[in-house]
Structures are given as C-alpha cells and as structure tokens.
mmCIF file with all atom_site columns, C-alpha atoms in Angstrom:
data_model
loop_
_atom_site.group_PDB
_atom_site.id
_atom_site.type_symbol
_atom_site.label_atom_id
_atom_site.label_alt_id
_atom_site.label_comp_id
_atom_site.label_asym_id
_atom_site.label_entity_id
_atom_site.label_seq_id
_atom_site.pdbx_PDB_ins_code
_atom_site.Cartn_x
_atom_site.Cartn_y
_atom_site.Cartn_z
_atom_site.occupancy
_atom_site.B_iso_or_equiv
_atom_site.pdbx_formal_charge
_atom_site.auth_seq_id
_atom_site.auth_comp_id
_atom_site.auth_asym_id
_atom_site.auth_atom_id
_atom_site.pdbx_PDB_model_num
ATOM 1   C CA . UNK U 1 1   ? 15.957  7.235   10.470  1.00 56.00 ? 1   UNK U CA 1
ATOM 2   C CA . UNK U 1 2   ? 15.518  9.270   7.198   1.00 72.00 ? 2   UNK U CA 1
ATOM 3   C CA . UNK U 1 3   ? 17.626  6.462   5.469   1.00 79.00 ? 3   UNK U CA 1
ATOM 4   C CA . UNK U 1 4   ? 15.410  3.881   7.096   1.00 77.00 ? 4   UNK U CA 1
ATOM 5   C CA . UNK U 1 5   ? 11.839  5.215   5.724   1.00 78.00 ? 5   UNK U CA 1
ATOM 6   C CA . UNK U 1 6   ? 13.187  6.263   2.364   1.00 82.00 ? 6   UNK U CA 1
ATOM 7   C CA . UNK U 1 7   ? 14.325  2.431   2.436   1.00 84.00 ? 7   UNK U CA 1
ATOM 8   C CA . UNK U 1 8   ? 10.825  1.220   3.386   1.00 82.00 ? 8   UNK U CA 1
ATOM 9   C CA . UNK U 1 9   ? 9.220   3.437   0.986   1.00 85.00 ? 9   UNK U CA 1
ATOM 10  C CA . UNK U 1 10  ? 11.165  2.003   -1.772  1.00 88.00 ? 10  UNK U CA 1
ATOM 11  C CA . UNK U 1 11  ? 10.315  -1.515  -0.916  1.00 87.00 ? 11  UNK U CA 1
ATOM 12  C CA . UNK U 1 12  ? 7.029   -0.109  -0.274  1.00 87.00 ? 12  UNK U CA 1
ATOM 13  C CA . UNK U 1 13  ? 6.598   0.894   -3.802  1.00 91.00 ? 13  UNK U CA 1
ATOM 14  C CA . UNK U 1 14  ? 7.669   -1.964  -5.231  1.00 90.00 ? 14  UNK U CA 1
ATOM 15  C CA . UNK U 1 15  ? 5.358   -4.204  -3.337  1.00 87.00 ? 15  UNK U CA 1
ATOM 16  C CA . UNK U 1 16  ? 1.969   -1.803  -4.292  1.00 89.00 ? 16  UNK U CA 1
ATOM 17  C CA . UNK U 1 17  ? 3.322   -1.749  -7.740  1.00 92.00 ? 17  UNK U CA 1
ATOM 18  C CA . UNK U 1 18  ? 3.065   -5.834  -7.667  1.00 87.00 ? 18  UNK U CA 1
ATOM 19  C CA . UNK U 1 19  ? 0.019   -5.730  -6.580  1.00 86.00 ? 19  UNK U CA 1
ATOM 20  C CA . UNK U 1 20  ? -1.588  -3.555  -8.572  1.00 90.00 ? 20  UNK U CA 1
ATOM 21  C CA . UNK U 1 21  ? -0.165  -5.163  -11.601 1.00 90.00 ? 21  UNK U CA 1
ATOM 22  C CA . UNK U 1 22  ? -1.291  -8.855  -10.062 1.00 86.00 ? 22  UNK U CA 1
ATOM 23  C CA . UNK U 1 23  ? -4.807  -6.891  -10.403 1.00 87.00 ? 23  UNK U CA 1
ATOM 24  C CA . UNK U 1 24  ? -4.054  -5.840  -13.973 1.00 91.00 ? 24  UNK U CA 1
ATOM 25  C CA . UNK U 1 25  ? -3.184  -9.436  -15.117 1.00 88.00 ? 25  UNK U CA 1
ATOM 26  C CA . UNK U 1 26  ? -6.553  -10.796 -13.354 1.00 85.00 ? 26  UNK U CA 1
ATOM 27  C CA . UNK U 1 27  ? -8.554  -8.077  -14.990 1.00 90.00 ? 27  UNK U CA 1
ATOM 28  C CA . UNK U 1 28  ? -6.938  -8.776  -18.153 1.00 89.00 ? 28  UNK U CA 1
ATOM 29  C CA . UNK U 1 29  ? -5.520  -5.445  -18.713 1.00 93.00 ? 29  UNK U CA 1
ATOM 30  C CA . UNK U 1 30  ? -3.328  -4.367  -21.617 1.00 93.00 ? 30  UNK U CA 1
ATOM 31  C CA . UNK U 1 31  ? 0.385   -3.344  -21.347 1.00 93.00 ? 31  UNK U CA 1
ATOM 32  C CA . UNK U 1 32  ? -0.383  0.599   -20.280 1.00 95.00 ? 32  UNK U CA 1
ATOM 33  C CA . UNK U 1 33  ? -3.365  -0.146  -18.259 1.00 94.00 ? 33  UNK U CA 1
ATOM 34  C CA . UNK U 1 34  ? -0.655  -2.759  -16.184 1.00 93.00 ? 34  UNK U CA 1
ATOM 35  C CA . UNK U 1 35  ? 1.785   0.142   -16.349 1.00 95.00 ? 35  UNK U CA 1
ATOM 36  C CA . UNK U 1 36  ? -1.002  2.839   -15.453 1.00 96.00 ? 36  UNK U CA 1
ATOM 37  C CA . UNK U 1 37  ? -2.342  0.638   -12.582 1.00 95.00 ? 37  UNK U CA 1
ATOM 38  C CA . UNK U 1 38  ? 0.778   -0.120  -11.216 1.00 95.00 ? 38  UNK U CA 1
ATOM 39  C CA . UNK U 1 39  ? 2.065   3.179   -10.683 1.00 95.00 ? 39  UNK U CA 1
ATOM 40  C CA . UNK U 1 40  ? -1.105  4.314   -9.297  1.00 95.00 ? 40  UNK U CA 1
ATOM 41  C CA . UNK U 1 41  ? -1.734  1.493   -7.083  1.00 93.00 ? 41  UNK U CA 1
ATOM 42  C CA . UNK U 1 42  ? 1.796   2.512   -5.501  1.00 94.00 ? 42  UNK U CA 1
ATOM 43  C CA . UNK U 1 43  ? 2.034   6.214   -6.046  1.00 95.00 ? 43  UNK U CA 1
ATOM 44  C CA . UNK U 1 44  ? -1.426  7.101   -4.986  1.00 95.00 ? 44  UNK U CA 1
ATOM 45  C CA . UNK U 1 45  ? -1.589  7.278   -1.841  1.00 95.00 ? 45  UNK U CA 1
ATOM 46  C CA . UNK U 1 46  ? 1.406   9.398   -1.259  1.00 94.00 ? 46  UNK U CA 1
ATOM 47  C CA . UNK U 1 47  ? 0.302   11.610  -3.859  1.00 95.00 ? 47  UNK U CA 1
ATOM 48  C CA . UNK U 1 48  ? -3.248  12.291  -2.009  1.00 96.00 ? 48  UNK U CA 1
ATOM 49  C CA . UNK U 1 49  ? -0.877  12.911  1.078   1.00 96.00 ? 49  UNK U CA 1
ATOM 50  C CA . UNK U 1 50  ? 0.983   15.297  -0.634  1.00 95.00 ? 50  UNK U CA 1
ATOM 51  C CA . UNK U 1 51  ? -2.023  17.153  -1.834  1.00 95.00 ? 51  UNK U CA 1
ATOM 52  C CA . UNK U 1 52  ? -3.455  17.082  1.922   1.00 95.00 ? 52  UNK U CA 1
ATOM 53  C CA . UNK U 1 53  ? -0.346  18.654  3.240   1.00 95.00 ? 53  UNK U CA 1
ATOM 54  C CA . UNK U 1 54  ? -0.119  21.463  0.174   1.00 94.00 ? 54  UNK U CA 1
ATOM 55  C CA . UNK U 1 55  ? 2.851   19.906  -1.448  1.00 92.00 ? 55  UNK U CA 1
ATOM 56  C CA . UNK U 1 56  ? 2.622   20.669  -4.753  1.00 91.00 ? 56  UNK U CA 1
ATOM 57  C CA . UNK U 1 57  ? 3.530   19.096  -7.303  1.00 92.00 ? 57  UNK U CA 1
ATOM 58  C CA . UNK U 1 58  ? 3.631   15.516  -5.187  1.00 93.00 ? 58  UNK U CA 1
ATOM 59  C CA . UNK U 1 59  ? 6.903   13.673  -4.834  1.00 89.00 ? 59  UNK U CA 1
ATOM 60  C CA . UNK U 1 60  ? 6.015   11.543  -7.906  1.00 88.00 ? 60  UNK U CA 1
ATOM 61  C CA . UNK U 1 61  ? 6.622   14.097  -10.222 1.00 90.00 ? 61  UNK U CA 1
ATOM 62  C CA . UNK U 1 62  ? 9.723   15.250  -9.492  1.00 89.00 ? 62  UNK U CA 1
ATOM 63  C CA . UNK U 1 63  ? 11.555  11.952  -7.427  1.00 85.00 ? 63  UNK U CA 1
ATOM 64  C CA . UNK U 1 64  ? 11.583  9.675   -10.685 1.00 89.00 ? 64  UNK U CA 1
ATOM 65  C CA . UNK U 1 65  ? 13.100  7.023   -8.537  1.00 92.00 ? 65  UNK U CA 1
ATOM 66  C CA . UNK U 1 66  ? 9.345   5.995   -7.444  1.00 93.00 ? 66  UNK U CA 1
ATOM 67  C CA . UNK U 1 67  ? 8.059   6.160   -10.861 1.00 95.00 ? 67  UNK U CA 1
ATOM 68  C CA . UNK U 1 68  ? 10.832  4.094   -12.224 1.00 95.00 ? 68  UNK U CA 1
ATOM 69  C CA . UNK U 1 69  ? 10.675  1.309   -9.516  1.00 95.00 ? 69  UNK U CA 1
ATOM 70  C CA . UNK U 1 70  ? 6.924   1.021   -9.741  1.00 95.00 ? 70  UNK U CA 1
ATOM 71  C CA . UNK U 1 71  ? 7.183   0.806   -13.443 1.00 96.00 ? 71  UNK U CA 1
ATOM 72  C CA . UNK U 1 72  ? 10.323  -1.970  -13.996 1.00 96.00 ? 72  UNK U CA 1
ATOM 73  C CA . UNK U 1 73  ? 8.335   -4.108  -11.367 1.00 93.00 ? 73  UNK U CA 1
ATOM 74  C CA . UNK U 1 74  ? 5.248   -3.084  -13.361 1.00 94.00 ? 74  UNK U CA 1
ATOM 75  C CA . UNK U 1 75  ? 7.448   -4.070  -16.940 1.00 95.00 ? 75  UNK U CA 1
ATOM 76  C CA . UNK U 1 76  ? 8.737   -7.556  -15.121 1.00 92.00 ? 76  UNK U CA 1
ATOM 77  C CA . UNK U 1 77  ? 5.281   -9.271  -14.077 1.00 89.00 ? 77  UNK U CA 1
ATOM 78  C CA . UNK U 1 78  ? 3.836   -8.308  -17.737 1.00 89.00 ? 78  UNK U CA 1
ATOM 79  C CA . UNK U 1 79  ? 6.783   -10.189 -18.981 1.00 90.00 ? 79  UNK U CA 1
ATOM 80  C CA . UNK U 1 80  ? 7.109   -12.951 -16.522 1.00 86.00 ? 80  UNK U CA 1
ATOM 81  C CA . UNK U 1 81  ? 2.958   -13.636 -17.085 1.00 85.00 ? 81  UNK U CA 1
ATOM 82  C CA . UNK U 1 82  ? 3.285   -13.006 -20.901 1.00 85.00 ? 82  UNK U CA 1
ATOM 83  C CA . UNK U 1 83  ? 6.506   -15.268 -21.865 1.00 87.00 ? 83  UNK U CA 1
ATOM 84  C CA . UNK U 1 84  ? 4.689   -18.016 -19.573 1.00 81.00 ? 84  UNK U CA 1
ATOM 85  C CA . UNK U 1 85  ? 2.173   -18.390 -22.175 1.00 70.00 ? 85  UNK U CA 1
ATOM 86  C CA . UNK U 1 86  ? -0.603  -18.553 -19.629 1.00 67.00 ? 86  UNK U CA 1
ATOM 87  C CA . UNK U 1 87  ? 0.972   -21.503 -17.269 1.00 70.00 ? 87  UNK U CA 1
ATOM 88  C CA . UNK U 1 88  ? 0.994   -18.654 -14.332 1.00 66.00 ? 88  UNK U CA 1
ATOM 89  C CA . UNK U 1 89  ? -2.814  -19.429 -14.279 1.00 62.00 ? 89  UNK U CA 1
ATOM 90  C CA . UNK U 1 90  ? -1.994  -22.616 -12.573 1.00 64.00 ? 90  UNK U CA 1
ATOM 91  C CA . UNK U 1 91  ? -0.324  -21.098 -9.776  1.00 64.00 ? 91  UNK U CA 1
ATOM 92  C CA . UNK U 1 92  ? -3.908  -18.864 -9.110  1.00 62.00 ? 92  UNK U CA 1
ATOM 93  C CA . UNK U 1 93  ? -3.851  -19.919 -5.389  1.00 75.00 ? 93  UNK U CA 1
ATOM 94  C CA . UNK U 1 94  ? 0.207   -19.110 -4.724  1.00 77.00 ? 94  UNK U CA 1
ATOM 95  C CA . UNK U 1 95  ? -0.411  -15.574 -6.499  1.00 71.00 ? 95  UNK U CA 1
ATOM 96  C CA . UNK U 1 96  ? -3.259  -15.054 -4.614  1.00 76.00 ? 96  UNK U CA 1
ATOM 97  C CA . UNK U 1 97  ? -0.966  -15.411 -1.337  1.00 82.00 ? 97  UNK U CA 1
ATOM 98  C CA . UNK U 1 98  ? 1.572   -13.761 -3.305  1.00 81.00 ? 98  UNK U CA 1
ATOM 99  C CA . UNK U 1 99  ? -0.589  -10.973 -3.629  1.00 77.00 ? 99  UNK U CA 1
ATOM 100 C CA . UNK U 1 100 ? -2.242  -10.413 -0.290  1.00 83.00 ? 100 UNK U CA 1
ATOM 101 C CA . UNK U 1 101 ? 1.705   -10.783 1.041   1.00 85.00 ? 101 UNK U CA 1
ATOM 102 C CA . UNK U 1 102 ? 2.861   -7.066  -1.113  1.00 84.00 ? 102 UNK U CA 1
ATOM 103 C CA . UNK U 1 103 ? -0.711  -5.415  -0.066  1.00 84.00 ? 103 UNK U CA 1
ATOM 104 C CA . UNK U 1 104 ? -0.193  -6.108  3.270   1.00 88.00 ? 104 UNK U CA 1
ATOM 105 C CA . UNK U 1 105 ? 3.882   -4.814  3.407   1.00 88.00 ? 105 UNK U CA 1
ATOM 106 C CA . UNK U 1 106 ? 2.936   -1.988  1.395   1.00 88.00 ? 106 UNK U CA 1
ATOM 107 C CA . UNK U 1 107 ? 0.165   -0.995  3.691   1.00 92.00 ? 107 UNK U CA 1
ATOM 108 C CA . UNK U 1 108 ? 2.409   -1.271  6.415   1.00 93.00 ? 108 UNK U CA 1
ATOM 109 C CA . UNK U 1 109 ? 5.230   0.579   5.044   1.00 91.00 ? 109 UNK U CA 1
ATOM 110 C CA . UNK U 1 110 ? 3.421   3.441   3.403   1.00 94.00 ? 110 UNK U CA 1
ATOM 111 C CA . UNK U 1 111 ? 0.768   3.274   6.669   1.00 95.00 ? 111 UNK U CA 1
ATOM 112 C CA . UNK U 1 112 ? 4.229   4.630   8.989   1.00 95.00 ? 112 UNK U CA 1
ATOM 113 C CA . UNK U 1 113 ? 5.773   6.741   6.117   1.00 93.00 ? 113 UNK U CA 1
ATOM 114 C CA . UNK U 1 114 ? 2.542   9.271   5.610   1.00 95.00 ? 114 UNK U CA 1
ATOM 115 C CA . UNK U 1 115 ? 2.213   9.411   9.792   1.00 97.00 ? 115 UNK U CA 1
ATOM 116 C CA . UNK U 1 116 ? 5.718   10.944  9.645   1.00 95.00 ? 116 UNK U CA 1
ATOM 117 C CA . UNK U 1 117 ? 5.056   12.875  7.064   1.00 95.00 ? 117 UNK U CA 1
ATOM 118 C CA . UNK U 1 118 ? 2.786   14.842  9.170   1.00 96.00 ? 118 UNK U CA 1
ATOM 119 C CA . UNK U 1 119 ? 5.546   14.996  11.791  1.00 96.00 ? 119 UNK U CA 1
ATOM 120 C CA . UNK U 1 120 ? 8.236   16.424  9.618   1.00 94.00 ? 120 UNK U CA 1
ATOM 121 C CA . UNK U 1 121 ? 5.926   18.875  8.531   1.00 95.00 ? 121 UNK U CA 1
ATOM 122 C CA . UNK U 1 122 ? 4.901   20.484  11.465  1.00 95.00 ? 122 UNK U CA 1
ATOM 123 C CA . UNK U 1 123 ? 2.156   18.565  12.847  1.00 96.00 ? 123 UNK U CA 1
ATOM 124 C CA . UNK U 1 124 ? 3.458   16.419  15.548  1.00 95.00 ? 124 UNK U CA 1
ATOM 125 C CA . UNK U 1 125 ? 1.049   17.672  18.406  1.00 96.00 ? 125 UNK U CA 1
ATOM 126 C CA . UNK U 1 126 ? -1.928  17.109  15.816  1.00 97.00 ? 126 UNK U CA 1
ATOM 127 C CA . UNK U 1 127 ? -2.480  12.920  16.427  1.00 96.00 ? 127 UNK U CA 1
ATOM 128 C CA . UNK U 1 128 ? -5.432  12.547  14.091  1.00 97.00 ? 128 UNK U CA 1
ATOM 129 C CA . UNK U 1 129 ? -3.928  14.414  11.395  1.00 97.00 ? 129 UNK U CA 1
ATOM 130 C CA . UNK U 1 130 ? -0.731  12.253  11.525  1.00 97.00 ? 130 UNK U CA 1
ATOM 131 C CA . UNK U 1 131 ? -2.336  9.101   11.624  1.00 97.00 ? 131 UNK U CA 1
ATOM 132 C CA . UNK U 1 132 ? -5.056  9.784   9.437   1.00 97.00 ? 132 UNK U CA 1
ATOM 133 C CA . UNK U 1 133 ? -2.346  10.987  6.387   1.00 97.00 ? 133 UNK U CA 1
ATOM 134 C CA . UNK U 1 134 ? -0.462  7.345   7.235   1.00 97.00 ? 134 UNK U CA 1
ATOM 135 C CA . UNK U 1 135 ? -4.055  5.953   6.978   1.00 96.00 ? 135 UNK U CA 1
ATOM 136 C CA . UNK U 1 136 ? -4.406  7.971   3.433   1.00 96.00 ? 136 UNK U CA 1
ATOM 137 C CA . UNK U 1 137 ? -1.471  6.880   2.179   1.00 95.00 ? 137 UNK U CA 1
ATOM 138 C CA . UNK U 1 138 ? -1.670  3.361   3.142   1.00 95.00 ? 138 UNK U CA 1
ATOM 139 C CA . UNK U 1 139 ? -4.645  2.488   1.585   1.00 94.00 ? 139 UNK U CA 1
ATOM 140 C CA . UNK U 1 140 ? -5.165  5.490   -1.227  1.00 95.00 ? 140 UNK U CA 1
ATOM 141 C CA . UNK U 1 141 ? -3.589  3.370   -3.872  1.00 92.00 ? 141 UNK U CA 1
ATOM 142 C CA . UNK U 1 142 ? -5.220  0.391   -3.167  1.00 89.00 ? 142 UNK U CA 1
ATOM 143 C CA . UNK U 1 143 ? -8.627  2.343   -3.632  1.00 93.00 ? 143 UNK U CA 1
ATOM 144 C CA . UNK U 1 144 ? -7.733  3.968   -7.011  1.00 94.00 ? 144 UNK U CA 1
ATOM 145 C CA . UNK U 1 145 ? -6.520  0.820   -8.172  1.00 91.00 ? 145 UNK U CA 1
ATOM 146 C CA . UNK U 1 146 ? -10.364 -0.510  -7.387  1.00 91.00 ? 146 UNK U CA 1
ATOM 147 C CA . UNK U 1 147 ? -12.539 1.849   -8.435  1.00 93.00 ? 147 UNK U CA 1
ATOM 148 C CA . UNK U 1 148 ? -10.186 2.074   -11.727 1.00 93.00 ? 148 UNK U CA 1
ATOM 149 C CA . UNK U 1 149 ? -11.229 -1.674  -11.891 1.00 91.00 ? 149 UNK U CA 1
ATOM 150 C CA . UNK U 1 150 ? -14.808 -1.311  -11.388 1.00 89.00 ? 150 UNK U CA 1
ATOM 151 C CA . UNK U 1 151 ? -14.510 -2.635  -7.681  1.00 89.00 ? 151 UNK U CA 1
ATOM 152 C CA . UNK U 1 152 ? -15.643 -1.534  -4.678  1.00 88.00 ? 152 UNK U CA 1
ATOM 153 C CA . UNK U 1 153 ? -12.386 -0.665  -3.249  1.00 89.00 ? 153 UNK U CA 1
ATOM 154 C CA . UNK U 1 154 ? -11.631 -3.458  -0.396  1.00 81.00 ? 154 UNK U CA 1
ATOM 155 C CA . UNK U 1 155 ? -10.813 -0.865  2.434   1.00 85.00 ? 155 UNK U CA 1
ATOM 156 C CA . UNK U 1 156 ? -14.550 -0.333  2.337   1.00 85.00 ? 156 UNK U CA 1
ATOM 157 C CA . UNK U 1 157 ? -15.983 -3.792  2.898   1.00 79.00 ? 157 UNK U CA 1
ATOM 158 C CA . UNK U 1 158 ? -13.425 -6.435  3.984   1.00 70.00 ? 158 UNK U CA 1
ATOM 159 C CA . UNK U 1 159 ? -10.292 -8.025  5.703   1.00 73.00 ? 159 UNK U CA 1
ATOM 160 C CA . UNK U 1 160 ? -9.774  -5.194  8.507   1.00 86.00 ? 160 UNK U CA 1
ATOM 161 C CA . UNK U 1 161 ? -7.696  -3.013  5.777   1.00 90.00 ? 161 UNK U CA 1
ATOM 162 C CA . UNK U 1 162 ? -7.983  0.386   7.149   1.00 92.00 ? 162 UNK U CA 1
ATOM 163 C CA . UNK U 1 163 ? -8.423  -0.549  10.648  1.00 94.00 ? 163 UNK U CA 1
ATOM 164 C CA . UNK U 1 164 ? -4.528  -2.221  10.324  1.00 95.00 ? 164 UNK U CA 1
ATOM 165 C CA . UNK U 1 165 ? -3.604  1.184   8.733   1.00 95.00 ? 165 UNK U CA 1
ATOM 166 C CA . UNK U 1 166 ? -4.865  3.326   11.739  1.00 96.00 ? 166 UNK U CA 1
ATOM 167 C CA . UNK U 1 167 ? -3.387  0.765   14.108  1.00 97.00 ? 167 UNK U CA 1
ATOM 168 C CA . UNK U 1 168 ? 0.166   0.661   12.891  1.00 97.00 ? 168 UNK U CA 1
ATOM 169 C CA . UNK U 1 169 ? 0.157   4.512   12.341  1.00 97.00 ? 169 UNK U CA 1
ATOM 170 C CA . UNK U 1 170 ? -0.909  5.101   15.477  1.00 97.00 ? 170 UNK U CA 1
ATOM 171 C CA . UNK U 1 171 ? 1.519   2.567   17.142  1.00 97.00 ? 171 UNK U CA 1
ATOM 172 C CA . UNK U 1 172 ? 4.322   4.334   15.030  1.00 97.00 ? 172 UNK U CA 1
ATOM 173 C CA . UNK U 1 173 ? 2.972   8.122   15.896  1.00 97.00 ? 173 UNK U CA 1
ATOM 174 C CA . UNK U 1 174 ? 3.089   6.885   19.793  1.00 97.00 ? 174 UNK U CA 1
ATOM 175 C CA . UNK U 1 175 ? 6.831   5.476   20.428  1.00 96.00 ? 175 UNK U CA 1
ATOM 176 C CA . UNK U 1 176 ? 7.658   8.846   18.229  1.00 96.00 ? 176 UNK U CA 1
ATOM 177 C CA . UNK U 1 177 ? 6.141   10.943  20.494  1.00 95.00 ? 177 UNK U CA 1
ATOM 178 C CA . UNK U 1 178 ? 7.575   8.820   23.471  1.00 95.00 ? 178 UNK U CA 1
ATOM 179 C CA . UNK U 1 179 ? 11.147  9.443   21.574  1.00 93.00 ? 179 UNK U CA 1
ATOM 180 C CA . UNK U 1 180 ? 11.661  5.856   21.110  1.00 93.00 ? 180 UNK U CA 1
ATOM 181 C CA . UNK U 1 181 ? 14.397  4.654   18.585  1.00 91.00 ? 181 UNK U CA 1
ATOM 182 C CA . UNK U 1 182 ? 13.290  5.894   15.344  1.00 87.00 ? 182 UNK U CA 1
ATOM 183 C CA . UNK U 1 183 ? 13.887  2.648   13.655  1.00 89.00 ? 183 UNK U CA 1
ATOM 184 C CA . UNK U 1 184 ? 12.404  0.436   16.424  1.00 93.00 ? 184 UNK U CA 1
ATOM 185 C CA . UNK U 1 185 ? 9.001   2.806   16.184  1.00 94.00 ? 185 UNK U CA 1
ATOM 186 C CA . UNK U 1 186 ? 9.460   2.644   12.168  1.00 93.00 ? 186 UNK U CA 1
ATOM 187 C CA . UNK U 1 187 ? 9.498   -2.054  12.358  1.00 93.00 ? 187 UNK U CA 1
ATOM 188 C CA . UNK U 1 188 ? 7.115   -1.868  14.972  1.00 96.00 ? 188 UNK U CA 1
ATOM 189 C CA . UNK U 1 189 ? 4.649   0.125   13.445  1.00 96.00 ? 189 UNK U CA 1
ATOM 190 C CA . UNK U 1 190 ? 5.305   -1.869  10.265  1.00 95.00 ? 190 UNK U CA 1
ATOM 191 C CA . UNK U 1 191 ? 4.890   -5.296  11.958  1.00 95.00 ? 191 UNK U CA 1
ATOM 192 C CA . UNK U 1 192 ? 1.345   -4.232  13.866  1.00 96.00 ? 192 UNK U CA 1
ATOM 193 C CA . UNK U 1 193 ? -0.416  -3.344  10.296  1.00 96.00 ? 193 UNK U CA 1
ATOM 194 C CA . UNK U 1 194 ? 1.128   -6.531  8.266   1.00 94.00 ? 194 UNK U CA 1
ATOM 195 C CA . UNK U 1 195 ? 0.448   -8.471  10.808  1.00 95.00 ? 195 UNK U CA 1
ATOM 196 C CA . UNK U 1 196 ? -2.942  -8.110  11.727  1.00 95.00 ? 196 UNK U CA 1
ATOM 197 C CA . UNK U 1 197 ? -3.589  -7.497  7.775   1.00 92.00 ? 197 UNK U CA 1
ATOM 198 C CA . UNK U 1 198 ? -2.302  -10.793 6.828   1.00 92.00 ? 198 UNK U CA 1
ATOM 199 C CA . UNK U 1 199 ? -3.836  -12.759 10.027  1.00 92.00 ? 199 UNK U CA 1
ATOM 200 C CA . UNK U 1 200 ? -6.901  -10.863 8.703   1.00 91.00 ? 200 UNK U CA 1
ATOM 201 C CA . UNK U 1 201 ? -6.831  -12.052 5.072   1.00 87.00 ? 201 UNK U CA 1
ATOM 202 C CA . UNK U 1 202 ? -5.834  -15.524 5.929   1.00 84.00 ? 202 UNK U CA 1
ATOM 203 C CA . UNK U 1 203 ? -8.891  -16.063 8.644   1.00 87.00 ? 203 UNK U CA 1
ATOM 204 C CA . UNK U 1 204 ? -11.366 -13.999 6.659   1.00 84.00 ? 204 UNK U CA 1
ATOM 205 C CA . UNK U 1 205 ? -11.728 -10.933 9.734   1.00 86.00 ? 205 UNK U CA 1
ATOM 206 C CA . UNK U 1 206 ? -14.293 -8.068  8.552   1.00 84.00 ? 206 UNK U CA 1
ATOM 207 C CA . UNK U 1 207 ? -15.783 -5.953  10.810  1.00 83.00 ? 207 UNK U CA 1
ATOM 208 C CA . UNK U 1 208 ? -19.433 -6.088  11.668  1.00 84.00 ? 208 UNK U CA 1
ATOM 209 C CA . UNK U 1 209 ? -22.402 -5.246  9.095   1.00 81.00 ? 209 UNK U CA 1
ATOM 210 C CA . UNK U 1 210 ? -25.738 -5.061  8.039   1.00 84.00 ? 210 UNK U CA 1
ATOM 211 C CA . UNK U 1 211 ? -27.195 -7.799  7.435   1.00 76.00 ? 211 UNK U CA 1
ATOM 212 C CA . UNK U 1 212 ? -29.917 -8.475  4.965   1.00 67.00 ? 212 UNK U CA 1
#
C-alpha cells in the first residue's frame, strides 16, 4: 500500500503542478512566477499537513523528488505554450477541460494521501483529524495558488471543491478502519472526490448562498 500512495502522490504532484502552471499562463505570469506557482499549487497542501502534524521541515524540503516533478512539468507547459507562439490560445476551451481534469485527480489523490497521513502517525481513532488533514492537503495548494493570484480561492465559493475532499477522505478513512484492501480503499476514495468534482465542474454544482 505504501508503494501505491507514494505512486498516487507522484501523479498527484504532477497533476497540481499542471494546474497551477495552466493558472500561471492565464494570468500571464513570468518564467519563476510559473515555476513558483507550480510548486506551490502542488506542494502546498502537504506542506500545511506537515506543519499540522509537527513535521518539521515538510517533506518538500528534504524529498527533492516532489520538487523536481512539480518543476519539469512546471519547465514543459512554459515551453510547450511559449514555442507555440500563442496558437495554445485557440485551444482555451480544451485547456480549460484540461485543467479542471489535473485539479480534480490531484484533489483526489492528495485528498486520500493527507487522511493517511494522520493514520500513520498515530491518529487513527481521531476521524476528524484524519479527514480534515486529507481535506488540508487536498485543497491547500489550490488556495495558495489563488490568493497568490489575487482570487478568491475556489474552495470558498464554487464547484463542491472541499465538500469532494471531505467525501473521498472520509470514504478512504472508513474501508481503512473496516481493514479493507488498502489499495481498493486508496481507488475508491480517489474515484468518490474526482468524480463528484468533475460531475461538479461540468454541471456547474455550488452549494447554497446568499443571495442578494
């Protein structure tokens, strides 16, 4: 199972980095504010886990793998949107899928990697601070990469975000507990918080609000 998340989190990684650089090239961001975003955008949720738990220094700065993946998939959209010479403009509505597709699978991945991060250390019979640490590092990055943006992160005000984080951590924390397979419990609570993200994106879910 170890073999399985540190998998996950890899692919994970990659697919926040991508997104947070897909941000960067929108925002028309220079080379290190691309870079910059998309390491934060897929290290920062992971690293506000870490800090949660007392980890210190977070993974980040001592497992280069993460920094190195985030940054060559960081290196290869800056390249790929710069040698096009603009014509990836065209393709707006495919990049926009393209982009909602990594937020979503690294939501879901990172959502089931912080919940057993709790587990491993320790904190099994606490629920709520196991799924709340996969909520935190499911959707930490993706609020960083915001507010660094000057948005109001998205987790706050559309699309069911952190609702499909609690759900898939909580569907992952639950088969663990009932000492299902650990790689069944690791897809499933993948699937439920991709899933219901991208059914949410694509049919414009939010929960309910004020209204003026």
């Amino acid at each position: 199972m170890d073999m399985v998340l540190y998998g996950a989190e890899l692919v994970g990684t990659a697919a926040f980095a991508l997104s947070g650089t897909l941000l960067a090239i929108h925002k028309k961001l220079d080379l290190f504010g691309m870079l910059f975003l998309g390491v934060v955008t897929a290290l920062g949720g992971g690293t506000i886990r870490d800090l949660l738990l007392g980890r210190t220094p977070p993974q980040m700065f001592y497992s280069y793998e993460y920094v190195g993946i985030a940054l060559s998939v960081s290196v290869l959209m800056f390249l790929l949107a710069r040698l096009s010479h603009g014509k990836y403009l065209s393709f707006g509505p495919q990049m926009e899928r393209f982009y909602g597709l990594c937020d979503a699978v690294g939501l879901g991945i990172f959502s089931v990697v912080g919940t057993q991060a709790g587990i491993a250390a320790g904190y099994g019979d606490n629920p709520f601070l196991c799924v709340f640490l996969g909520m935190t590092t499911g959707v930490g990055g993706g609020i960083l990469r915001d507010m660094m943006c000057g948005d109001i992160p998205g987790v706050l005000r559309k699309h069911v975000y952190a609702v499909a984080a609690i759900l898939g951590s909580l569907v992952f924390y639950l088969l663990t507990r009932l000492k299902v397979d650990g790689t069944l419990s690791t897809l499933l609570g993948m699937s439920v918080t991709v899933v219901l993200r991208l059914f949410a994106w694509h049919y414009h879910w939010n929960l309910p609000r004020v209204e003026e």
